[in-house]
Amino acid sequence: MHAPRRNSPRAGLWAMPTALALLLATGCGSGDGDPAPPSPSQSTGPSPTAPGERTMRQLAEERGKYMGVAVDADALGEESPYPRLAGEQFGMLTAENAMKWPQTERSPGSTSYEDADRVVDFAKRHRQRLRGHALTWNTHEPQWLSAQKFSDERIGELLREHVQDEAGRYKGAIYAWDVVNEPLTGKGTLKPGTLLDALGPDYIADSLRWAHQADPDARLYLNEFGAEGIGPKSDGLYRLAKSLKEKGVPLHGIGFESHFELGKVPKDMRQNMERFTALGLEVAVTELDVRMRTPATDDALERQAEDYASVIRTCLNVEKCVGVSFWNLHDGASHVPKKRPGWGAAHAYDAQYRPKPAREAVAEALTEEGG
Ligand code: XIL
């Protein structure tokens, strides 16, 4: 059940334990190398963060977790609240599209990292960490990869060059890479696509090994949707992760995307995460959103807040859940209605950057006792 809403999620900075406040202020970060939040002057545009408000970033770091968000490279340069919110409220960024293979290699061998670089620079300026997303995506590879009728061997070379080049370019800047994105069908079997068809199941282990060679300190993930609760798809993910670990393939984490429909956060999400952490893996909520039929009603927004809070509590309750990232920042920049017309209002801020009940519920869940 959702705990009753308290009225204090906006308690001031002064309420922070002194030692932590000092660490953040001096930029020393935690033992994990966590960066300190930026001073407001490092961001441009008006700030939607209320004076003295404790940010989700601070609240999560006090609990040993991170809060993250997927960002659009262009929007980070806007004179709007977007960069301020992204820079102040989150300690982890994911490039929504800028690091994907179709964006970074528009024709074979010709790379373009300008957009990705802008996201990396923004994160550096705001002392944020980065999730790299995503090196391979069997169904969303560059269009030229299948159009040009390459031999299977050449497809393998192009994949290796891409993984090594991109992971190598950002060596040291990335906390974790989604090395393999969405590898599975709903039944938990490997999803057909250019890479699987050309290279067989080994494209997964090979991609992880190449990424590890290129950036040995990055945490390497499989990232999947619809595998948050226990069922055929997450069973398949579990078998895949277990077999990779048994073969000594460098796999460190599982990303649960968590694109939910209102009221459908699986009750067994914690139990599911824990079977993966029992394999020696960390887990993360990598792409949280909770969609509803639009226009949104007040009642639906309250229920959405409960869904958001329950995901935060799940991560707090799983020791090796490292953090939660939102996909996207606000309702006006949402991927949801583009994909599912008639659905939306899925995010923690509305299209005018106002915090929604979900934003308040996240802050409350992060401050609850006994998580
Ligand atoms: C989405 C982006 O948000 C859209 O802008 C883009 O058109 C398609 O991809 N799972 C993922 C993300 O791993 O990369 C997807 O992002 C959303 C689903």
Short mmCIF file of C-alpha atoms and ligand atoms in Angstrom, two decimals:
data_model
loop_
_atom_site.label_atom_id
_atom_site.label_comp_id
_atom_site.label_asym_id
_atom_site.label_seq_id
_atom_site.Cartn_x
_atom_site.Cartn_y
_atom_site.Cartn_z
CA MET A 1 0.00 0.00 0.00
CA HIS A 2 1.03 3.54 -0.61
CA ALA A 3 2.07 5.30 2.59
CA PRO A 4 0.07 8.43 3.37
CA ARG A 5 1.52 11.47 1.67
CA ARG A 6 3.52 13.69 4.04
CA ASN A 7 3.79 17.40 3.56
CA SER A 8 7.54 17.65 3.85
CA PRO A 9 9.22 16.48 0.66
CA ARG A 10 10.54 19.98 0.11
CA ALA A 11 12.48 20.20 3.37
CA GLY A 12 15.48 22.52 2.96
CA LEU A 13 19.09 21.66 2.24
CA TRP A 14 19.85 22.42 5.84
CA ALA A 15 17.93 19.28 6.78
CA MET A 16 20.68 17.15 5.24
CA PRO A 17 23.05 15.36 7.61
CA THR A 18 26.03 17.67 8.07
CA ALA A 19 28.70 15.22 6.89
CA LEU A 20 26.88 14.51 3.65
CA ALA A 21 26.14 18.20 3.06
CA LEU A 22 29.85 18.88 3.48
CA LEU A 23 30.82 16.13 1.09
CA LEU A 24 28.43 17.44 -1.52
CA ALA A 25 29.53 21.02 -0.99
CA THR A 26 33.22 20.17 -1.31
CA GLY A 27 32.68 17.99 -4.35
CA CYS A 28 34.39 15.01 -2.74
CA GLY A 29 31.44 12.72 -3.44
CA SER A 30 30.86 9.36 -1.82
CA GLY A 31 33.23 6.41 -1.84
CA ASP A 32 31.75 5.31 -5.14
CA GLY A 33 33.12 8.43 -6.78
CA ASP A 34 29.70 10.08 -6.85
CA PRO A 35 29.99 13.62 -8.10
CA ALA A 36 28.52 16.52 -6.16
CA PRO A 37 25.52 18.40 -7.52
CA PRO A 38 26.27 21.51 -9.53
CA SER A 39 25.94 25.00 -8.26
CA PRO A 40 22.90 26.60 -9.92
CA SER A 41 25.11 28.95 -11.92
CA GLN A 42 26.33 26.01 -14.03
CA SER A 43 22.92 25.68 -15.68
CA THR A 44 21.16 28.13 -17.93
CA GLY A 45 17.49 29.07 -18.13
CA PRO A 46 14.98 29.61 -15.34
CA SER A 47 15.08 27.07 -12.52
CA PRO A 48 11.91 25.16 -11.67
CA THR A 49 13.59 23.89 -8.50
CA ALA A 50 12.10 25.74 -5.52
CA PRO A 51 14.61 27.62 -3.32
CA GLY A 52 15.89 25.25 -0.63
CA GLU A 53 14.21 22.23 -2.21
CA ARG A 54 16.08 19.00 -1.74
CA THR A 55 16.52 17.52 -5.17
CA MET A 56 15.76 13.94 -6.11
CA ARG A 57 19.47 13.62 -6.76
CA GLN A 58 20.36 14.54 -3.19
CA LEU A 59 17.61 12.42 -1.67
CA ALA A 60 18.63 9.37 -3.69
CA GLU A 61 22.33 9.80 -2.94
CA GLU A 62 21.54 9.89 0.75
CA ARG A 63 20.07 6.43 0.26
CA GLY A 64 23.08 5.19 -1.71
CA LYS A 65 21.19 5.22 -5.04
CA TYR A 66 21.11 7.49 -8.04
CA MET A 67 18.25 9.21 -9.82
CA GLY A 68 18.67 9.51 -13.57
CA VAL A 69 16.88 10.75 -16.64
CA ALA A 70 17.04 10.26 -20.41
CA VAL A 71 17.85 13.54 -22.13
CA ASP A 72 17.68 14.94 -25.60
CA ALA A 73 20.96 16.51 -26.76
CA ASP A 74 19.25 19.51 -28.38
CA ALA A 75 17.00 20.23 -25.41
CA LEU A 76 20.06 20.47 -23.13
CA GLY A 77 21.02 23.63 -25.01
CA GLU A 78 17.58 25.26 -24.78
CA GLU A 79 16.84 28.47 -22.92
CA SER A 80 14.10 26.64 -21.06
CA PRO A 81 13.76 24.93 -17.70
CA TYR A 82 14.88 21.68 -19.38
CA PRO A 83 18.63 21.98 -18.77
CA ARG A 84 18.12 23.36 -15.28
CA LEU A 85 15.89 20.48 -14.25
CA ALA A 86 18.10 17.87 -15.88
CA GLY A 87 21.20 19.38 -14.30
CA GLU A 88 19.81 19.87 -10.82
CA GLN A 89 17.47 16.99 -10.11
CA PHE A 90 19.45 14.04 -11.44
CA GLY A 91 22.86 12.52 -10.75
CA MET A 92 22.83 10.24 -13.82
CA LEU A 93 22.05 10.98 -17.46
CA THR A 94 21.23 8.72 -20.38
CA ALA A 95 21.31 10.06 -23.93
CA GLU A 96 17.80 9.34 -25.20
CA ASN A 97 18.99 8.74 -28.76
CA ALA A 98 22.39 10.37 -29.29
CA MET A 99 24.55 7.32 -28.51
CA LYS A 100 22.57 4.81 -30.56
CA TRP A 101 24.35 3.19 -33.48
CA PRO A 102 22.10 4.69 -36.22
CA GLN A 103 22.94 8.16 -34.84
CA THR A 104 26.68 7.68 -34.37
CA GLU A 105 27.42 5.95 -37.69
CA ARG A 106 25.17 7.29 -40.42
CA SER A 107 27.05 5.42 -43.15
CA PRO A 108 29.59 2.62 -42.80
CA GLY A 109 32.81 3.87 -41.22
CA SER A 110 31.64 7.48 -40.99
CA THR A 111 31.05 8.37 -37.36
CA SER A 112 29.32 11.43 -35.94
CA TYR A 113 29.51 11.84 -32.19
CA GLU A 114 28.60 15.54 -31.91
CA ASP A 115 25.25 14.99 -30.21
CA ALA A 116 26.63 12.33 -27.89
CA ASP A 117 29.54 14.61 -27.01
CA ARG A 118 27.12 17.38 -26.02
CA VAL A 119 25.41 15.05 -23.57
CA VAL A 120 28.77 13.93 -22.15
CA ASP A 121 29.93 17.54 -21.79
CA PHE A 122 26.72 18.54 -20.05
CA ALA A 123 27.12 15.68 -17.59
CA LYS A 124 30.71 16.67 -16.88
CA ARG A 125 29.77 20.29 -16.24
CA HIS A 126 27.05 19.17 -13.85
CA ARG A 127 29.21 16.50 -12.25
CA GLN A 128 26.77 13.81 -13.27
CA ARG A 129 27.44 10.22 -14.20
CA LEU A 130 26.32 8.68 -17.48
CA ARG A 131 24.64 5.53 -18.61
CA GLY A 132 25.71 4.74 -22.16
CA HIS A 133 22.74 3.67 -24.26
CA ALA A 134 22.95 1.46 -26.28
CA LEU A 135 25.78 -0.26 -28.17
CA THR A 136 23.80 -3.03 -29.86
CA TRP A 137 20.10 -3.26 -30.57
CA ASN A 138 19.36 -6.15 -32.82
CA THR A 139 16.15 -4.64 -34.21
CA HIS A 140 17.28 -0.98 -34.34
CA GLU A 141 20.65 -1.17 -36.01
CA PRO A 142 21.55 1.35 -38.75
CA GLN A 143 19.40 0.89 -41.80
CA TRP A 144 22.48 0.51 -44.03
CA LEU A 145 23.60 -2.58 -42.10
CA SER A 146 20.88 -4.77 -43.56
CA ALA A 147 20.28 -2.74 -46.76
CA GLN A 148 23.82 -3.17 -48.08
CA LYS A 149 23.77 -6.98 -48.14
CA PHE A 150 27.06 -7.41 -46.31
CA SER A 151 28.45 -10.88 -45.68
CA ASP A 152 27.91 -12.23 -42.16
CA GLU A 153 31.62 -11.88 -41.54
CA ARG A 154 31.56 -8.20 -42.54
CA ILE A 155 28.56 -7.57 -40.27
CA GLY A 156 30.62 -9.03 -37.42
CA GLU A 157 33.51 -6.69 -38.23
CA LEU A 158 31.24 -3.66 -38.47
CA LEU A 159 29.69 -4.51 -35.12
CA ARG A 160 33.10 -4.97 -33.46
CA GLU A 161 34.41 -1.71 -34.90
CA HIS A 162 31.30 0.15 -33.74
CA VAL A 163 31.40 -1.24 -30.19
CA GLN A 164 35.14 -0.69 -29.80
CA ASP A 165 35.04 2.78 -31.31
CA GLU A 166 32.13 4.13 -29.27
CA ALA A 167 32.99 2.45 -25.96
CA GLY A 168 36.62 3.47 -26.50
CA ARG A 169 35.73 7.09 -27.29
CA TYR A 170 33.89 7.47 -23.98
CA LYS A 171 36.27 5.33 -21.93
CA GLY A 172 36.26 6.56 -18.36
CA ALA A 173 33.21 8.79 -18.88
CA ILE A 174 30.55 6.10 -18.67
CA TYR A 175 29.37 4.48 -15.45
CA ALA A 176 27.45 1.74 -17.25
CA TRP A 177 26.78 0.74 -20.84
CA ASP A 178 23.60 -0.89 -22.06
CA VAL A 179 25.69 -3.13 -24.27
CA VAL A 180 22.83 -5.23 -25.55
CA ASN A 181 19.41 -3.63 -25.74
CA GLU A 182 16.17 -5.59 -25.85
CA PRO A 183 17.54 -8.96 -27.00
CA LEU A 184 14.44 -11.03 -26.24
CA THR A 185 10.98 -11.88 -27.55
CA GLY A 186 7.96 -11.95 -25.27
CA LYS A 187 8.51 -15.68 -24.92
CA GLY A 188 12.05 -15.17 -23.62
CA THR A 189 13.80 -16.44 -26.74
CA LEU A 190 16.39 -14.42 -28.70
CA LYS A 191 14.67 -11.91 -30.95
CA PRO A 192 15.36 -12.31 -34.67
CA GLY A 193 17.09 -9.38 -36.37
CA THR A 194 20.13 -8.50 -38.43
CA LEU A 195 22.72 -9.24 -35.74
CA LEU A 196 21.22 -12.51 -34.54
CA ASP A 197 20.60 -13.67 -38.10
CA ALA A 198 24.15 -12.90 -39.24
CA LEU A 199 26.15 -13.75 -36.13
CA GLY A 200 24.02 -16.11 -34.10
CA PRO A 201 23.62 -15.84 -30.31
CA ASP A 202 27.33 -15.05 -29.89
CA TYR A 203 26.71 -11.44 -30.93
CA ILE A 204 25.72 -10.87 -27.31
CA ALA A 205 28.83 -12.32 -25.61
CA ASP A 206 31.10 -10.84 -28.27
CA SER A 207 29.62 -7.35 -27.83
CA LEU A 208 30.13 -7.58 -24.06
CA ARG A 209 33.75 -8.70 -24.51
CA TRP A 210 34.55 -5.96 -27.03
CA ALA A 211 32.98 -3.32 -24.78
CA HIS A 212 34.98 -4.61 -21.84
CA GLN A 213 38.24 -4.43 -23.79
CA ALA A 214 37.45 -0.88 -24.85
CA ASP A 215 36.39 0.40 -21.40
CA PRO A 216 37.37 -2.05 -18.66
CA ASP A 217 35.87 0.08 -15.86
CA ALA A 218 32.38 0.46 -17.30
CA ARG A 219 29.62 -1.70 -15.85
CA LEU A 220 28.16 -3.71 -18.72
CA TYR A 221 24.42 -4.38 -18.93
CA LEU A 222 21.72 -6.22 -20.77
CA ASN A 223 18.71 -3.89 -20.93
CA GLU A 224 15.19 -5.22 -21.50
CA PHE A 225 11.54 -4.16 -21.37
CA GLY A 226 8.63 -6.22 -20.13
CA ALA A 227 10.91 -8.33 -17.93
CA GLU A 228 10.21 -6.49 -14.68
CA GLY A 229 7.98 -9.19 -13.21
CA ILE A 230 8.48 -12.94 -13.20
CA GLY A 231 7.24 -14.56 -16.43
CA PRO A 232 8.43 -16.16 -19.67
CA LYS A 233 10.38 -13.09 -20.80
CA SER A 234 12.23 -12.52 -17.54
CA ASP A 235 12.82 -16.27 -17.26
CA GLY A 236 14.55 -16.08 -20.64
CA LEU A 237 16.56 -13.07 -19.49
CA TYR A 238 17.55 -14.96 -16.37
CA ARG A 239 18.73 -17.97 -18.38
CA LEU A 240 20.69 -15.70 -20.72
CA ALA A 241 22.34 -13.79 -17.86
CA LYS A 242 23.16 -17.00 -16.00
CA SER A 243 24.75 -18.65 -19.01
CA LEU A 244 26.83 -15.54 -19.77
CA LYS A 245 28.04 -15.41 -16.17
CA GLU A 246 28.88 -19.13 -16.22
CA LYS A 247 30.96 -18.61 -19.35
CA GLY A 248 32.87 -15.78 -17.69
CA VAL A 249 31.54 -13.17 -20.11
CA PRO A 250 31.90 -9.63 -18.67
CA LEU A 251 28.32 -8.92 -17.67
CA HIS A 252 27.73 -6.77 -14.60
CA GLY A 253 24.13 -5.68 -14.60
CA ILE A 254 20.57 -5.98 -15.80
CA GLY A 255 18.52 -2.95 -16.76
CA PHE A 256 14.78 -3.21 -16.27
CA GLU A 257 13.35 -0.56 -18.55
CA SER A 258 10.03 -0.25 -16.70
CA HIS A 259 7.76 1.36 -19.26
CA PHE A 260 4.55 0.74 -17.35
CA GLU A 261 0.89 1.22 -18.01
CA LEU A 262 -0.94 2.85 -15.10
CA GLY A 263 -1.58 0.38 -12.29
CA LYS A 264 0.54 -2.38 -13.85
CA VAL A 265 3.77 -2.30 -11.89
CA PRO A 266 4.34 -6.02 -11.23
CA LYS A 267 3.98 -6.99 -7.57
CA ASP A 268 6.91 -9.40 -7.85
CA MET A 269 9.39 -6.87 -9.25
CA ARG A 270 11.55 -7.06 -6.11
CA GLN A 271 11.56 -10.86 -6.12
CA ASN A 272 12.46 -10.82 -9.79
CA MET A 273 15.32 -8.37 -9.29
CA GLU A 274 16.65 -10.46 -6.44
CA ARG A 275 17.04 -13.59 -8.54
CA PHE A 276 19.32 -11.57 -10.84
CA THR A 277 21.31 -10.05 -7.97
CA ALA A 278 21.75 -13.60 -6.63
CA LEU A 279 23.76 -14.27 -9.81
CA GLY A 280 26.21 -11.59 -8.67
CA LEU A 281 24.75 -8.88 -10.90
CA GLU A 282 23.63 -5.38 -10.06
CA VAL A 283 20.26 -4.18 -11.34
CA ALA A 284 18.83 -0.79 -12.30
CA VAL A 285 15.53 0.68 -13.35
CA THR A 286 16.67 2.26 -16.59
CA GLU A 287 13.66 3.81 -18.36
CA LEU A 288 10.80 4.41 -15.94
CA ASP A 289 7.57 5.94 -17.17
CA VAL A 290 3.92 5.27 -16.32
CA ARG A 291 1.55 6.00 -19.16
CA MET A 292 -2.16 6.65 -18.98
CA ARG A 293 -4.98 7.49 -21.34
CA THR A 294 -4.96 11.18 -22.13
CA PRO A 295 -6.23 13.66 -21.13
CA ALA A 296 -5.07 12.74 -17.64
CA THR A 297 -7.48 12.93 -14.69
CA ASP A 298 -6.54 13.92 -11.13
CA ASP A 299 -7.36 10.44 -9.97
CA ALA A 300 -5.09 8.86 -12.59
CA LEU A 301 -2.26 11.23 -11.62
CA GLU A 302 -2.60 10.17 -7.98
CA ARG A 303 -2.51 6.51 -8.97
CA GLN A 304 0.50 7.24 -11.15
CA ALA A 305 2.23 8.73 -8.12
CA GLU A 306 1.70 5.45 -6.28
CA ASP A 307 3.20 3.52 -9.18
CA TYR A 308 6.27 5.74 -9.25
CA ALA A 309 6.69 5.45 -5.48
CA SER A 310 6.36 1.68 -5.57
CA VAL A 311 9.19 1.40 -8.12
CA ILE A 312 11.40 3.65 -5.99
CA ARG A 313 10.64 1.53 -2.91
CA THR A 314 11.45 -1.64 -4.82
CA CYS A 315 14.87 -0.28 -5.74
CA LEU A 316 15.47 0.91 -2.18
CA ASN A 317 14.61 -2.56 -0.93
CA VAL A 318 16.99 -4.37 -3.27
CA GLU A 319 20.50 -3.77 -2.01
CA LYS A 320 22.12 -4.18 -5.41
CA CYS A 321 19.62 -1.98 -7.25
CA VAL A 322 21.89 0.95 -8.01
CA GLY A 323 19.32 3.52 -9.13
CA VAL A 324 16.29 4.59 -11.08
CA SER A 325 16.24 6.57 -14.33
CA PHE A 326 13.20 8.26 -15.84
CA TRP A 327 12.44 8.15 -19.56
CA ASN A 328 11.80 11.26 -20.24
CA LEU A 329 12.06 14.45 -18.20
CA HIS A 330 8.56 15.86 -18.76
CA ASP A 331 5.27 15.23 -20.53
CA GLY A 332 6.08 17.70 -23.29
CA ALA A 333 9.17 15.72 -24.34
CA SER A 334 7.64 12.28 -24.16
CA HIS A 335 8.32 9.32 -26.40
CA VAL A 336 4.98 7.78 -25.37
CA PRO A 337 2.36 9.55 -27.54
CA LYS A 338 4.57 9.16 -30.61
CA LYS A 339 4.51 5.43 -30.16
CA ARG A 340 1.06 5.05 -28.63
CA PRO A 341 -1.39 7.75 -29.73
CA GLY A 342 -4.02 8.41 -27.05
CA TRP A 343 -1.55 7.59 -24.27
CA GLY A 344 0.82 9.89 -22.43
CA ALA A 345 1.18 12.04 -19.30
CA ALA A 346 3.74 9.40 -18.33
CA HIS A 347 6.39 11.49 -16.59
CA ALA A 348 7.11 13.19 -13.27
CA TYR A 349 6.88 16.76 -14.59
CA ASP A 350 4.09 18.10 -16.79
CA ALA A 351 4.60 19.83 -20.14
CA GLN A 352 5.05 23.17 -18.31
CA TYR A 353 7.79 21.60 -16.14
CA ARG A 354 5.56 21.64 -13.06
CA PRO A 355 6.14 18.77 -10.63
CA LYS A 356 3.29 16.27 -10.76
CA PRO A 357 2.10 14.12 -7.84
CA ALA A 358 4.57 11.49 -9.11
CA ARG A 359 7.49 13.86 -8.49
CA GLU A 360 6.31 14.46 -4.93
CA ALA A 361 5.75 10.76 -4.33
CA VAL A 362 9.28 9.93 -5.51
CA ALA A 363 10.75 12.44 -3.05
CA GLU A 364 8.61 11.00 -0.28
CA ALA A 365 9.52 7.41 -1.06
CA LEU A 366 13.20 8.39 -1.00
CA THR A 367 12.81 9.87 2.47
CA GLU A 368 10.66 7.12 3.99
CA GLU A 369 12.01 5.18 6.92
CA GLY A 370 12.62 1.49 6.65
CA GLY A 371 13.07 1.27 2.87
C1 XIL B 1 13.09 5.69 -27.78
C2 XIL B 1 13.24 7.20 -27.80
O1 XIL B 1 12.68 7.73 -26.61
C3 XIL B 1 12.58 7.77 -29.01
O2 XIL B 1 12.84 9.16 -29.13
C4 XIL B 1 13.07 7.06 -30.27
O3 XIL B 1 12.31 7.52 -31.39
C5 XIL B 1 12.91 5.56 -30.15
O4 XIL B 1 13.59 5.12 -28.97
N1 XIL B 1 13.44 1.34 -25.17
C6 XIL B 1 14.70 1.88 -25.28
C7 XIL B 1 14.86 3.29 -25.68
O5 XIL B 1 15.69 1.20 -24.94
O6 XIL B 1 16.04 3.51 -26.42
C8 XIL B 1 13.67 3.78 -26.45
O7 XIL B 1 13.83 5.18 -26.69
C9 XIL B 1 12.38 3.49 -25.70
C10 XIL B 1 12.22 2.01 -25.52
#
